[in-house]
């Protein structure tokens, strides 16, 4: 276990240090060119390269945070792979004289799916262990919309068709995705914090039931616990707080 943990930690540190170093070097080079460069073709390419690497590095950052928290490693791998492939093709397009149309389309496709996967990764990082049903559904909807938008954008690139209706639908889906993304943290913060309150219930059958209820106060917890047990066909005779030190959680 210790060896595996050290490997995971070192991998996380490598990703974070790589992103931090990339951003730092990109910033230094960009400042140097802006202050002292002659803005020739080479300087322009260097400036564009540093900007692209910084942008792809930022999009890859959610993957490093997923590794750090040990959540969805497969998604982290997808984000990192898309970021590396997209950055490589984008930089090669800058330094290639007259890159092909297929090259540009490949960059656009990889970047679209990178943005979609980075969005999903960022929302996974935001989610607590327990979330309300409506927020869970919003997460699913936003994830599906992100992938759908990326696929439709890629299809538009490769098929090379110009349809106003298609563009309108694509734009509408982008807006829906943005709304679904924005609603998740908004609704999560709008609700009151709940406390995990452990209760002990004595049933009419002399059975003692220990239950932990998430509620804003003791009265709400008691009502919630009683309703839960009565739905199972039992009757509560007595209710006591098993431990008054409930721990704070999201409802």
JSON list of C-alpha atoms in Angstrom, two decimals:
[
{"chain": "A", "resi": 1, "resn": "UNK", "atom": "CA", "xyz": [0.00, 0.00, 0.00]},
{"chain": "A", "resi": 2, "resn": "UNK", "atom": "CA", "xyz": [2.83, 2.40, 0.82]},
{"chain": "A", "resi": 3, "resn": "UNK", "atom": "CA", "xyz": [4.46, 1.83, -2.57]},
{"chain": "A", "resi": 4, "resn": "UNK", "atom": "CA", "xyz": [1.20, 2.43, -4.45]},
{"chain": "A", "resi": 5, "resn": "UNK", "atom": "CA", "xyz": [0.52, 5.60, -2.43]},
{"chain": "A", "resi": 6, "resn": "UNK", "atom": "CA", "xyz": [3.97, 6.98, -3.14]},
{"chain": "A", "resi": 7, "resn": "UNK", "atom": "CA", "xyz": [3.54, 6.31, -6.86]},
{"chain": "A", "resi": 8, "resn": "UNK", "atom": "CA", "xyz": [0.20, 8.13, -6.90]},
{"chain": "A", "resi": 9, "resn": "UNK", "atom": "CA", "xyz": [1.59, 11.07, -4.98]},
{"chain": "A", "resi": 10, "resn": "UNK", "atom": "CA", "xyz": [4.65, 11.34, -7.22]},
{"chain": "A", "resi": 11, "resn": "UNK", "atom": "CA", "xyz": [2.42, 11.20, -10.31]},
{"chain": "A", "resi": 12, "resn": "UNK", "atom": "CA", "xyz": [0.24, 13.96, -8.90]},
{"chain": "A", "resi": 13, "resn": "UNK", "atom": "CA", "xyz": [3.27, 16.09, -8.11]},
{"chain": "A", "resi": 14, "resn": "UNK", "atom": "CA", "xyz": [4.67, 15.58, -11.60]},
{"chain": "A", "resi": 15, "resn": "UNK", "atom": "CA", "xyz": [1.44, 16.78, -13.20]},
{"chain": "A", "resi": 16, "resn": "UNK", "atom": "CA", "xyz": [1.10, 19.79, -10.91]},
{"chain": "A", "resi": 17, "resn": "UNK", "atom": "CA", "xyz": [4.75, 20.79, -11.27]},
{"chain": "A", "resi": 18, "resn": "UNK", "atom": "CA", "xyz": [4.57, 20.37, -15.04]},
{"chain": "A", "resi": 19, "resn": "UNK", "atom": "CA", "xyz": [1.53, 22.64, -15.27]},
{"chain": "A", "resi": 20, "resn": "UNK", "atom": "CA", "xyz": [3.08, 25.21, -12.92]},
{"chain": "A", "resi": 21, "resn": "UNK", "atom": "CA", "xyz": [6.39, 25.16, -14.81]},
{"chain": "A", "resi": 22, "resn": "UNK", "atom": "CA", "xyz": [4.62, 25.43, -18.15]},
{"chain": "A", "resi": 23, "resn": "UNK", "atom": "CA", "xyz": [2.64, 28.46, -17.02]},
{"chain": "A", "resi": 24, "resn": "UNK", "atom": "CA", "xyz": [5.74, 30.12, -15.55]},
{"chain": "A", "resi": 25, "resn": "UNK", "atom": "CA", "xyz": [7.92, 29.57, -18.61]},
{"chain": "A", "resi": 26, "resn": "UNK", "atom": "CA", "xyz": [5.10, 30.67, -20.92]},
{"chain": "A", "resi": 27, "resn": "UNK", "atom": "CA", "xyz": [4.64, 33.87, -18.93]},
{"chain": "A", "resi": 28, "resn": "UNK", "atom": "CA", "xyz": [8.36, 34.70, -18.90]},
{"chain": "A", "resi": 29, "resn": "UNK", "atom": "CA", "xyz": [8.75, 34.09, -22.64]},
{"chain": "A", "resi": 30, "resn": "UNK", "atom": "CA", "xyz": [5.63, 36.09, -23.48]},
{"chain": "A", "resi": 31, "resn": "UNK", "atom": "CA", "xyz": [6.76, 39.04, -21.33]},
{"chain": "A", "resi": 32, "resn": "UNK", "atom": "CA", "xyz": [10.24, 38.93, -22.86]},
{"chain": "A", "resi": 33, "resn": "UNK", "atom": "CA", "xyz": [8.89, 38.98, -26.41]},
{"chain": "A", "resi": 34, "resn": "UNK", "atom": "CA", "xyz": [6.39, 41.75, -25.65]},
{"chain": "A", "resi": 35, "resn": "UNK", "atom": "CA", "xyz": [9.05, 43.94, -24.04]},
{"chain": "A", "resi": 36, "resn": "UNK", "atom": "CA", "xyz": [12.12, 43.23, -26.18]},
{"chain": "A", "resi": 37, "resn": "UNK", "atom": "CA", "xyz": [11.01, 41.31, -29.27]},
{"chain": "A", "resi": 38, "resn": "UNK", "atom": "CA", "xyz": [10.86, 42.63, -32.84]},
{"chain": "A", "resi": 39, "resn": "UNK", "atom": "CA", "xyz": [7.60, 40.78, -33.56]},
{"chain": "A", "resi": 40, "resn": "UNK", "atom": "CA", "xyz": [8.92, 38.89, -36.53]},
{"chain": "A", "resi": 41, "resn": "UNK", "atom": "CA", "xyz": [7.55, 35.58, -37.74]},
{"chain": "A", "resi": 42, "resn": "UNK", "atom": "CA", "xyz": [9.61, 33.57, -35.27]},
{"chain": "A", "resi": 43, "resn": "UNK", "atom": "CA", "xyz": [8.64, 35.76, -32.30]},
{"chain": "A", "resi": 44, "resn": "UNK", "atom": "CA", "xyz": [5.00, 35.47, -33.29]},
{"chain": "A", "resi": 45, "resn": "UNK", "atom": "CA", "xyz": [5.23, 31.71, -33.40]},
{"chain": "A", "resi": 46, "resn": "UNK", "atom": "CA", "xyz": [6.96, 31.58, -30.02]},
{"chain": "A", "resi": 47, "resn": "UNK", "atom": "CA", "xyz": [4.33, 33.83, -28.47]},
{"chain": "A", "resi": 48, "resn": "UNK", "atom": "CA", "xyz": [1.50, 31.74, -29.94]},
{"chain": "A", "resi": 49, "resn": "UNK", "atom": "CA", "xyz": [3.19, 28.56, -28.73]},
{"chain": "A", "resi": 50, "resn": "UNK", "atom": "CA", "xyz": [3.54, 29.79, -25.16]},
{"chain": "A", "resi": 51, "resn": "UNK", "atom": "CA", "xyz": [-0.07, 30.95, -25.11]},
{"chain": "A", "resi": 52, "resn": "UNK", "atom": "CA", "xyz": [-1.35, 27.62, -26.40]},
{"chain": "A", "resi": 53, "resn": "UNK", "atom": "CA", "xyz": [0.74, 25.60, -23.97]},
{"chain": "A", "resi": 54, "resn": "UNK", "atom": "CA", "xyz": [-0.50, 27.71, -21.08]},
{"chain": "A", "resi": 55, "resn": "UNK", "atom": "CA", "xyz": [-4.13, 27.27, -22.20]},
{"chain": "A", "resi": 56, "resn": "UNK", "atom": "CA", "xyz": [-3.81, 23.50, -22.59]},
{"chain": "A", "resi": 57, "resn": "UNK", "atom": "CA", "xyz": [-2.00, 23.32, -19.26]},
{"chain": "A", "resi": 58, "resn": "UNK", "atom": "CA", "xyz": [-4.90, 25.06, -17.51]},
{"chain": "A", "resi": 59, "resn": "UNK", "atom": "CA", "xyz": [-7.41, 22.72, -19.17]},
{"chain": "A", "resi": 60, "resn": "UNK", "atom": "CA", "xyz": [-5.37, 19.76, -17.90]},
{"chain": "A", "resi": 61, "resn": "UNK", "atom": "CA", "xyz": [-5.36, 21.06, -14.32]},
{"chain": "A", "resi": 62, "resn": "UNK", "atom": "CA", "xyz": [-8.63, 19.30, -13.28]},
{"chain": "A", "resi": 63, "resn": "UNK", "atom": "CA", "xyz": [-6.96, 16.00, -14.13]},
{"chain": "A", "resi": 64, "resn": "UNK", "atom": "CA", "xyz": [-4.17, 16.69, -11.63]},
{"chain": "A", "resi": 65, "resn": "UNK", "atom": "CA", "xyz": [-6.76, 17.54, -8.98]},
{"chain": "A", "resi": 66, "resn": "UNK", "atom": "CA", "xyz": [-8.65, 14.31, -9.69]},
{"chain": "A", "resi": 67, "resn": "UNK", "atom": "CA", "xyz": [-5.43, 12.37, -9.16]},
{"chain": "A", "resi": 68, "resn": "UNK", "atom": "CA", "xyz": [-4.80, 14.33, -5.96]},
{"chain": "A", "resi": 69, "resn": "UNK", "atom": "CA", "xyz": [-8.20, 13.38, -4.54]},
{"chain": "A", "resi": 70, "resn": "UNK", "atom": "CA", "xyz": [-8.18, 9.83, -5.87]},
{"chain": "A", "resi": 71, "resn": "UNK", "atom": "CA", "xyz": [-11.40, 10.30, -7.85]},
{"chain": "A", "resi": 72, "resn": "UNK", "atom": "CA", "xyz": [-12.18, 8.87, -11.31]},
{"chain": "A", "resi": 73, "resn": "UNK", "atom": "CA", "xyz": [-8.61, 8.10, -12.44]},
{"chain": "A", "resi": 74, "resn": "UNK", "atom": "CA", "xyz": [-9.92, 7.03, -15.87]},
{"chain": "A", "resi": 75, "resn": "UNK", "atom": "CA", "xyz": [-11.37, 10.50, -16.45]},
{"chain": "A", "resi": 76, "resn": "UNK", "atom": "CA", "xyz": [-8.07, 12.06, -15.36]},
{"chain": "A", "resi": 77, "resn": "UNK", "atom": "CA", "xyz": [-6.23, 9.94, -17.93]},
{"chain": "A", "resi": 78, "resn": "UNK", "atom": "CA", "xyz": [-8.68, 11.01, -20.66]},
{"chain": "A", "resi": 79, "resn": "UNK", "atom": "CA", "xyz": [-8.22, 14.71, -19.84]},
{"chain": "A", "resi": 80, "resn": "UNK", "atom": "CA", "xyz": [-4.42, 14.42, -19.78]},
{"chain": "A", "resi": 81, "resn": "UNK", "atom": "CA", "xyz": [-4.30, 12.41, -23.01]},
{"chain": "A", "resi": 82, "resn": "UNK", "atom": "CA", "xyz": [-6.53, 14.91, -24.84]},
{"chain": "A", "resi": 83, "resn": "UNK", "atom": "CA", "xyz": [-4.51, 17.85, -23.49]},
{"chain": "A", "resi": 84, "resn": "UNK", "atom": "CA", "xyz": [-1.19, 16.35, -24.59]},
{"chain": "A", "resi": 85, "resn": "UNK", "atom": "CA", "xyz": [-2.47, 15.33, -28.02]},
{"chain": "A", "resi": 86, "resn": "UNK", "atom": "CA", "xyz": [-4.21, 18.65, -28.61]},
{"chain": "A", "resi": 87, "resn": "UNK", "atom": "CA", "xyz": [-1.22, 20.69, -27.48]},
{"chain": "A", "resi": 88, "resn": "UNK", "atom": "CA", "xyz": [1.17, 18.66, -29.65]},
{"chain": "A", "resi": 89, "resn": "UNK", "atom": "CA", "xyz": [-0.94, 19.07, -32.79]},
{"chain": "A", "resi": 90, "resn": "UNK", "atom": "CA", "xyz": [-1.62, 22.75, -32.11]},
{"chain": "A", "resi": 91, "resn": "UNK", "atom": "CA", "xyz": [2.07, 23.56, -31.62]},
{"chain": "A", "resi": 92, "resn": "UNK", "atom": "CA", "xyz": [3.06, 21.57, -34.68]},
{"chain": "A", "resi": 93, "resn": "UNK", "atom": "CA", "xyz": [0.46, 23.50, -36.71]},
{"chain": "A", "resi": 94, "resn": "UNK", "atom": "CA", "xyz": [2.08, 26.78, -35.63]},
{"chain": "A", "resi": 95, "resn": "UNK", "atom": "CA", "xyz": [5.57, 25.67, -36.65]},
{"chain": "A", "resi": 96, "resn": "UNK", "atom": "CA", "xyz": [4.49, 23.95, -39.88]},
{"chain": "A", "resi": 97, "resn": "UNK", "atom": "CA", "xyz": [4.37, 25.99, -43.06]},
{"chain": "A", "resi": 98, "resn": "UNK", "atom": "CA", "xyz": [0.84, 25.68, -44.39]},
{"chain": "A", "resi": 99, "resn": "UNK", "atom": "CA", "xyz": [-0.64, 22.90, -42.21]},
{"chain": "A", "resi": 100, "resn": "UNK", "atom": "CA", "xyz": [-3.29, 20.79, -43.92]},
{"chain": "A", "resi": 101, "resn": "UNK", "atom": "CA", "xyz": [-7.03, 21.20, -43.36]},
{"chain": "A", "resi": 102, "resn": "UNK", "atom": "CA", "xyz": [-7.13, 17.79, -41.71]},
{"chain": "A", "resi": 103, "resn": "UNK", "atom": "CA", "xyz": [-4.47, 18.95, -39.26]},
{"chain": "A", "resi": 104, "resn": "UNK", "atom": "CA", "xyz": [-6.55, 21.96, -38.24]},
{"chain": "A", "resi": 105, "resn": "UNK", "atom": "CA", "xyz": [-9.71, 19.87, -37.96]},
{"chain": "A", "resi": 106, "resn": "UNK", "atom": "CA", "xyz": [-7.91, 17.38, -35.73]},
{"chain": "A", "resi": 107, "resn": "UNK", "atom": "CA", "xyz": [-6.78, 20.20, -33.43]},
{"chain": "A", "resi": 108, "resn": "UNK", "atom": "CA", "xyz": [-10.34, 21.54, -33.25]},
{"chain": "A", "resi": 109, "resn": "UNK", "atom": "CA", "xyz": [-11.80, 18.10, -32.50]},
{"chain": "A", "resi": 110, "resn": "UNK", "atom": "CA", "xyz": [-9.29, 17.26, -29.77]},
{"chain": "A", "resi": 111, "resn": "UNK", "atom": "CA", "xyz": [-9.72, 20.68, -28.18]},
{"chain": "A", "resi": 112, "resn": "UNK", "atom": "CA", "xyz": [-13.52, 20.43, -28.21]},
{"chain": "A", "resi": 113, "resn": "UNK", "atom": "CA", "xyz": [-13.49, 17.09, -26.44]},
{"chain": "A", "resi": 114, "resn": "UNK", "atom": "CA", "xyz": [-10.78, 18.32, -24.06]},
{"chain": "A", "resi": 115, "resn": "UNK", "atom": "CA", "xyz": [-12.99, 21.24, -23.01]},
{"chain": "A", "resi": 116, "resn": "UNK", "atom": "CA", "xyz": [-15.92, 18.85, -22.52]},
{"chain": "A", "resi": 117, "resn": "UNK", "atom": "CA", "xyz": [-13.91, 16.37, -20.43]},
{"chain": "A", "resi": 118, "resn": "UNK", "atom": "CA", "xyz": [-12.30, 19.19, -18.40]},
{"chain": "A", "resi": 119, "resn": "UNK", "atom": "CA", "xyz": [-15.79, 20.53, -17.63]},
{"chain": "A", "resi": 120, "resn": "UNK", "atom": "CA", "xyz": [-16.92, 17.11, -16.39]},
{"chain": "A", "resi": 121, "resn": "UNK", "atom": "CA", "xyz": [-13.75, 16.75, -14.30]},
{"chain": "A", "resi": 122, "resn": "UNK", "atom": "CA", "xyz": [-14.20, 20.19, -12.73]},
{"chain": "A", "resi": 123, "resn": "UNK", "atom": "CA", "xyz": [-17.81, 19.40, -11.81]},
{"chain": "A", "resi": 124, "resn": "UNK", "atom": "CA", "xyz": [-16.78, 16.06, -10.32]},
{"chain": "A", "resi": 125, "resn": "UNK", "atom": "CA", "xyz": [-14.32, 17.95, -8.10]},
{"chain": "A", "resi": 126, "resn": "UNK", "atom": "CA", "xyz": [-17.09, 20.30, -6.96]},
{"chain": "A", "resi": 127, "resn": "UNK", "atom": "CA", "xyz": [-19.52, 17.57, -5.97]},
{"chain": "A", "resi": 128, "resn": "UNK", "atom": "CA", "xyz": [-19.67, 16.58, -2.29]},
{"chain": "A", "resi": 129, "resn": "UNK", "atom": "CA", "xyz": [-20.18, 13.00, -1.16]},
{"chain": "A", "resi": 130, "resn": "UNK", "atom": "CA", "xyz": [-23.91, 13.60, -0.87]},
{"chain": "A", "resi": 131, "resn": "UNK", "atom": "CA", "xyz": [-25.79, 15.87, -3.23]},
{"chain": "A", "resi": 132, "resn": "UNK", "atom": "CA", "xyz": [-29.44, 16.56, -3.81]},
{"chain": "A", "resi": 133, "resn": "UNK", "atom": "CA", "xyz": [-31.21, 14.66, -6.59]},
{"chain": "A", "resi": 134, "resn": "UNK", "atom": "CA", "xyz": [-31.79, 17.75, -8.69]},
{"chain": "A", "resi": 135, "resn": "UNK", "atom": "CA", "xyz": [-28.08, 18.64, -8.60]},
{"chain": "A", "resi": 136, "resn": "UNK", "atom": "CA", "xyz": [-27.10, 15.09, -9.51]},
{"chain": "A", "resi": 137, "resn": "UNK", "atom": "CA", "xyz": [-29.43, 15.25, -12.51]},
{"chain": "A", "resi": 138, "resn": "UNK", "atom": "CA", "xyz": [-27.99, 18.62, -13.51]},
{"chain": "A", "resi": 139, "resn": "UNK", "atom": "CA", "xyz": [-24.51, 17.08, -13.41]},
{"chain": "A", "resi": 140, "resn": "UNK", "atom": "CA", "xyz": [-25.62, 14.25, -15.71]},
{"chain": "A", "resi": 141, "resn": "UNK", "atom": "CA", "xyz": [-27.38, 16.67, -18.07]},
{"chain": "A", "resi": 142, "resn": "UNK", "atom": "CA", "xyz": [-24.40, 19.05, -18.26]},
{"chain": "A", "resi": 143, "resn": "UNK", "atom": "CA", "xyz": [-22.00, 16.16, -18.90]},
{"chain": "A", "resi": 144, "resn": "UNK", "atom": "CA", "xyz": [-24.16, 14.80, -21.73]},
{"chain": "A", "resi": 145, "resn": "UNK", "atom": "CA", "xyz": [-24.56, 18.29, -23.19]},
{"chain": "A", "resi": 146, "resn": "UNK", "atom": "CA", "xyz": [-20.80, 18.92, -23.08]},
{"chain": "A", "resi": 147, "resn": "UNK", "atom": "CA", "xyz": [-20.03, 15.72, -25.00]},
{"chain": "A", "resi": 148, "resn": "UNK", "atom": "CA", "xyz": [-22.90, 16.37, -27.44]},
{"chain": "A", "resi": 149, "resn": "UNK", "atom": "CA", "xyz": [-21.66, 19.89, -28.18]},
{"chain": "A", "resi": 150, "resn": "UNK", "atom": "CA", "xyz": [-18.12, 18.59, -28.74]},
{"chain": "A", "resi": 151, "resn": "UNK", "atom": "CA", "xyz": [-19.40, 15.88, -31.10]},
{"chain": "A", "resi": 152, "resn": "UNK", "atom": "CA", "xyz": [-21.62, 18.31, -33.05]},
{"chain": "A", "resi": 153, "resn": "UNK", "atom": "CA", "xyz": [-18.79, 20.83, -33.34]},
{"chain": "A", "resi": 154, "resn": "UNK", "atom": "CA", "xyz": [-16.43, 18.13, -34.61]},
{"chain": "A", "resi": 155, "resn": "UNK", "atom": "CA", "xyz": [-19.02, 16.93, -37.12]},
{"chain": "A", "resi": 156, "resn": "UNK", "atom": "CA", "xyz": [-19.45, 20.49, -38.39]},
{"chain": "A", "resi": 157, "resn": "UNK", "atom": "CA", "xyz": [-15.67, 20.78, -38.83]},
{"chain": "A", "resi": 158, "resn": "UNK", "atom": "CA", "xyz": [-15.19, 17.54, -40.73]},
{"chain": "A", "resi": 159, "resn": "UNK", "atom": "CA", "xyz": [-18.40, 17.60, -42.79]},
{"chain": "A", "resi": 160, "resn": "UNK", "atom": "CA", "xyz": [-17.76, 21.22, -43.81]},
{"chain": "A", "resi": 161, "resn": "UNK", "atom": "CA", "xyz": [-21.42, 22.07, -44.10]},
{"chain": "A", "resi": 162, "resn": "UNK", "atom": "CA", "xyz": [-22.82, 25.52, -43.47]},
{"chain": "A", "resi": 163, "resn": "UNK", "atom": "CA", "xyz": [-26.31, 25.25, -41.99]},
{"chain": "A", "resi": 164, "resn": "UNK", "atom": "CA", "xyz": [-27.82, 28.15, -40.10]},
{"chain": "A", "resi": 165, "resn": "UNK", "atom": "CA", "xyz": [-30.29, 25.84, -38.33]},
{"chain": "A", "resi": 166, "resn": "UNK", "atom": "CA", "xyz": [-27.48, 23.50, -37.24]},
{"chain": "A", "resi": 167, "resn": "UNK", "atom": "CA", "xyz": [-25.53, 26.46, -35.88]},
{"chain": "A", "resi": 168, "resn": "UNK", "atom": "CA", "xyz": [-28.58, 27.71, -33.98]},
{"chain": "A", "resi": 169, "resn": "UNK", "atom": "CA", "xyz": [-29.14, 24.29, -32.40]},
{"chain": "A", "resi": 170, "resn": "UNK", "atom": "CA", "xyz": [-25.46, 24.05, -31.47]},
{"chain": "A", "resi": 171, "resn": "UNK", "atom": "CA", "xyz": [-25.55, 27.50, -29.91]},
{"chain": "A", "resi": 172, "resn": "UNK", "atom": "CA", "xyz": [-28.70, 26.64, -27.95]},
{"chain": "A", "resi": 173, "resn": "UNK", "atom": "CA", "xyz": [-27.06, 23.50, -26.58]},
{"chain": "A", "resi": 174, "resn": "UNK", "atom": "CA", "xyz": [-24.00, 25.52, -25.52]},
{"chain": "A", "resi": 175, "resn": "UNK", "atom": "CA", "xyz": [-26.26, 27.93, -23.61]},
{"chain": "A", "resi": 176, "resn": "UNK", "atom": "CA", "xyz": [-28.14, 25.04, -21.97]},
{"chain": "A", "resi": 177, "resn": "UNK", "atom": "CA", "xyz": [-24.83, 23.50, -20.94]},
{"chain": "A", "resi": 178, "resn": "UNK", "atom": "CA", "xyz": [-23.62, 26.77, -19.41]},
{"chain": "A", "resi": 179, "resn": "UNK", "atom": "CA", "xyz": [-26.89, 27.16, -17.50]},
{"chain": "A", "resi": 180, "resn": "UNK", "atom": "CA", "xyz": [-26.73, 23.58, -16.19]},
{"chain": "A", "resi": 181, "resn": "UNK", "atom": "CA", "xyz": [-23.12, 24.10, -15.10]},
{"chain": "A", "resi": 182, "resn": "UNK", "atom": "CA", "xyz": [-23.87, 27.40, -13.36]},
{"chain": "A", "resi": 183, "resn": "UNK", "atom": "CA", "xyz": [-26.94, 26.03, -11.54]},
{"chain": "A", "resi": 184, "resn": "UNK", "atom": "CA", "xyz": [-25.03, 23.25, -9.78]},
{"chain": "A", "resi": 185, "resn": "UNK", "atom": "CA", "xyz": [-22.84, 25.34, -7.44]},
{"chain": "A", "resi": 186, "resn": "UNK", "atom": "CA", "xyz": [-25.58, 27.96, -7.15]},
{"chain": "A", "resi": 187, "resn": "UNK", "atom": "CA", "xyz": [-28.23, 25.52, -5.93]},
{"chain": "A", "resi": 188, "resn": "UNK", "atom": "CA", "xyz": [-25.71, 23.72, -3.77]},
{"chain": "A", "resi": 189, "resn": "UNK", "atom": "CA", "xyz": [-24.82, 26.93, -1.89]},
{"chain": "A", "resi": 190, "resn": "UNK", "atom": "CA", "xyz": [-28.43, 28.14, -1.73]},
{"chain": "A", "resi": 191, "resn": "UNK", "atom": "CA", "xyz": [-29.58, 25.34, 0.54]},
{"chain": "A", "resi": 192, "resn": "UNK", "atom": "CA", "xyz": [-28.95, 25.37, 4.28]},
{"chain": "A", "resi": 193, "resn": "UNK", "atom": "CA", "xyz": [-26.25, 23.19, 5.80]},
{"chain": "A", "resi": 194, "resn": "UNK", "atom": "CA", "xyz": [-27.48, 20.01, 7.40]},
{"chain": "A", "resi": 195, "resn": "UNK", "atom": "CA", "xyz": [-26.04, 18.13, 10.33]},
{"chain": "A", "resi": 196, "resn": "UNK", "atom": "CA", "xyz": [-25.73, 14.36, 10.57]},
{"chain": "A", "resi": 197, "resn": "UNK", "atom": "CA", "xyz": [-27.69, 13.66, 13.76]},
{"chain": "A", "resi": 198, "resn": "UNK", "atom": "CA", "xyz": [-27.51, 10.11, 15.16]},
{"chain": "A", "resi": 199, "resn": "UNK", "atom": "CA", "xyz": [-30.79, 8.99, 16.72]},
{"chain": "A", "resi": 200, "resn": "UNK", "atom": "CA", "xyz": [-31.91, 5.90, 18.60]},
{"chain": "A", "resi": 201, "resn": "UNK", "atom": "CA", "xyz": [-35.49, 4.80, 18.08]},
{"chain": "A", "resi": 202, "resn": "UNK", "atom": "CA", "xyz": [-37.41, 2.36, 20.26]},
{"chain": "A", "resi": 203, "resn": "UNK", "atom": "CA", "xyz": [-40.09, 0.64, 18.21]},
{"chain": "A", "resi": 204, "resn": "UNK", "atom": "CA", "xyz": [-43.40, -0.82, 19.37]},
{"chain": "A", "resi": 205, "resn": "UNK", "atom": "CA", "xyz": [-41.95, -4.29, 18.78]},
{"chain": "A", "resi": 206, "resn": "UNK", "atom": "CA", "xyz": [-39.23, -3.50, 21.40]},
{"chain": "A", "resi": 207, "resn": "UNK", "atom": "CA", "xyz": [-36.66, -3.30, 18.62]},
{"chain": "A", "resi": 208, "resn": "UNK", "atom": "CA", "xyz": [-34.02, -0.58, 19.02]},
{"chain": "A", "resi": 209, "resn": "UNK", "atom": "CA", "xyz": [-33.08, 1.09, 15.76]},
{"chain": "A", "resi": 210, "resn": "UNK", "atom": "CA", "xyz": [-29.97, 3.31, 15.37]},
{"chain": "A", "resi": 211, "resn": "UNK", "atom": "CA", "xyz": [-30.28, 5.76, 12.50]},
{"chain": "A", "resi": 212, "resn": "UNK", "atom": "CA", "xyz": [-28.32, 8.80, 11.33]},
{"chain": "A", "resi": 213, "resn": "UNK", "atom": "CA", "xyz": [-30.37, 11.57, 9.74]},
{"chain": "A", "resi": 214, "resn": "UNK", "atom": "CA", "xyz": [-29.22, 14.62, 7.81]},
{"chain": "A", "resi": 215, "resn": "UNK", "atom": "CA", "xyz": [-31.29, 17.63, 8.88]},
{"chain": "A", "resi": 216, "resn": "UNK", "atom": "CA", "xyz": [-30.85, 21.32, 9.77]},
{"chain": "A", "resi": 217, "resn": "UNK", "atom": "CA", "xyz": [-32.01, 20.79, 13.38]},
{"chain": "A", "resi": 218, "resn": "UNK", "atom": "CA", "xyz": [-33.11, 18.12, 15.87]},
{"chain": "A", "resi": 219, "resn": "UNK", "atom": "CA", "xyz": [-36.83, 18.63, 15.28]},
{"chain": "A", "resi": 220, "resn": "UNK", "atom": "CA", "xyz": [-36.49, 18.12, 11.55]},
{"chain": "A", "resi": 221, "resn": "UNK", "atom": "CA", "xyz": [-34.24, 15.10, 12.12]},
{"chain": "A", "resi": 222, "resn": "UNK", "atom": "CA", "xyz": [-36.76, 13.51, 14.48]},
{"chain": "A", "resi": 223, "resn": "UNK", "atom": "CA", "xyz": [-39.65, 14.05, 12.06]},
{"chain": "A", "resi": 224, "resn": "UNK", "atom": "CA", "xyz": [-37.62, 12.68, 9.17]},
{"chain": "A", "resi": 225, "resn": "UNK", "atom": "CA", "xyz": [-36.55, 9.58, 11.13]},
{"chain": "A", "resi": 226, "resn": "UNK", "atom": "CA", "xyz": [-40.08, 8.85, 12.33]},
{"chain": "A", "resi": 227, "resn": "UNK", "atom": "CA", "xyz": [-41.52, 9.16, 8.82]},
{"chain": "A", "resi": 228, "resn": "UNK", "atom": "CA", "xyz": [-38.81, 6.89, 7.46]},
{"chain": "A", "resi": 229, "resn": "UNK", "atom": "CA", "xyz": [-39.49, 4.16, 10.02]},
{"chain": "A", "resi": 230, "resn": "UNK", "atom": "CA", "xyz": [-43.27, 4.44, 9.74]},
{"chain": "A", "resi": 231, "resn": "UNK", "atom": "CA", "xyz": [-43.05, 3.97, 5.98]},
{"chain": "A", "resi": 232, "resn": "UNK", "atom": "CA", "xyz": [-41.56, 0.56, 6.78]},
{"chain": "A", "resi": 233, "resn": "UNK", "atom": "CA", "xyz": [-44.66, -0.33, 8.79]},
{"chain": "A", "resi": 234, "resn": "UNK", "atom": "CA", "xyz": [-43.24, 0.25, 12.30]},
{"chain": "A", "resi": 235, "resn": "UNK", "atom": "CA", "xyz": [-44.43, 2.51, 15.12]},
{"chain": "A", "resi": 236, "resn": "UNK", "atom": "CA", "xyz": [-41.99, 4.60, 17.17]},
{"chain": "A", "resi": 237, "resn": "UNK", "atom": "CA", "xyz": [-42.48, 4.53, 20.95]},
{"chain": "A", "resi": 238, "resn": "UNK", "atom": "CA", "xyz": [-39.48, 6.59, 22.04]},
{"chain": "A", "resi": 239, "resn": "UNK", "atom": "CA", "xyz": [-36.77, 8.63, 20.35]},
{"chain": "A", "resi": 240, "resn": "UNK", "atom": "CA", "xyz": [-33.43, 9.69, 21.80]},
{"chain": "A", "resi": 241, "resn": "UNK", "atom": "CA", "xyz": [-30.34, 11.48, 20.52]},
{"chain": "A", "resi": 242, "resn": "UNK", "atom": "CA", "xyz": [-27.59, 8.88, 20.47]},
{"chain": "A", "resi": 243, "resn": "UNK", "atom": "CA", "xyz": [-24.78, 11.44, 20.15]},
{"chain": "A", "resi": 244, "resn": "UNK", "atom": "CA", "xyz": [-25.30, 15.22, 20.20]},
{"chain": "A", "resi": 245, "resn": "UNK", "atom": "CA", "xyz": [-22.02, 15.86, 18.34]},
{"chain": "A", "resi": 246, "resn": "UNK", "atom": "CA", "xyz": [-23.36, 15.46, 14.82]},
{"chain": "A", "resi": 247, "resn": "UNK", "atom": "CA", "xyz": [-20.93, 16.26, 12.07]},
{"chain": "A", "resi": 248, "resn": "UNK", "atom": "CA", "xyz": [-21.70, 18.91, 9.48]},
{"chain": "A", "resi": 249, "resn": "UNK", "atom": "CA", "xyz": [-22.50, 17.73, 5.97]},
{"chain": "A", "resi": 250, "resn": "UNK", "atom": "CA", "xyz": [-24.33, 18.86, 2.86]},
{"chain": "A", "resi": 251, "resn": "UNK", "atom": "CA", "xyz": [-27.88, 17.66, 2.57]}
]
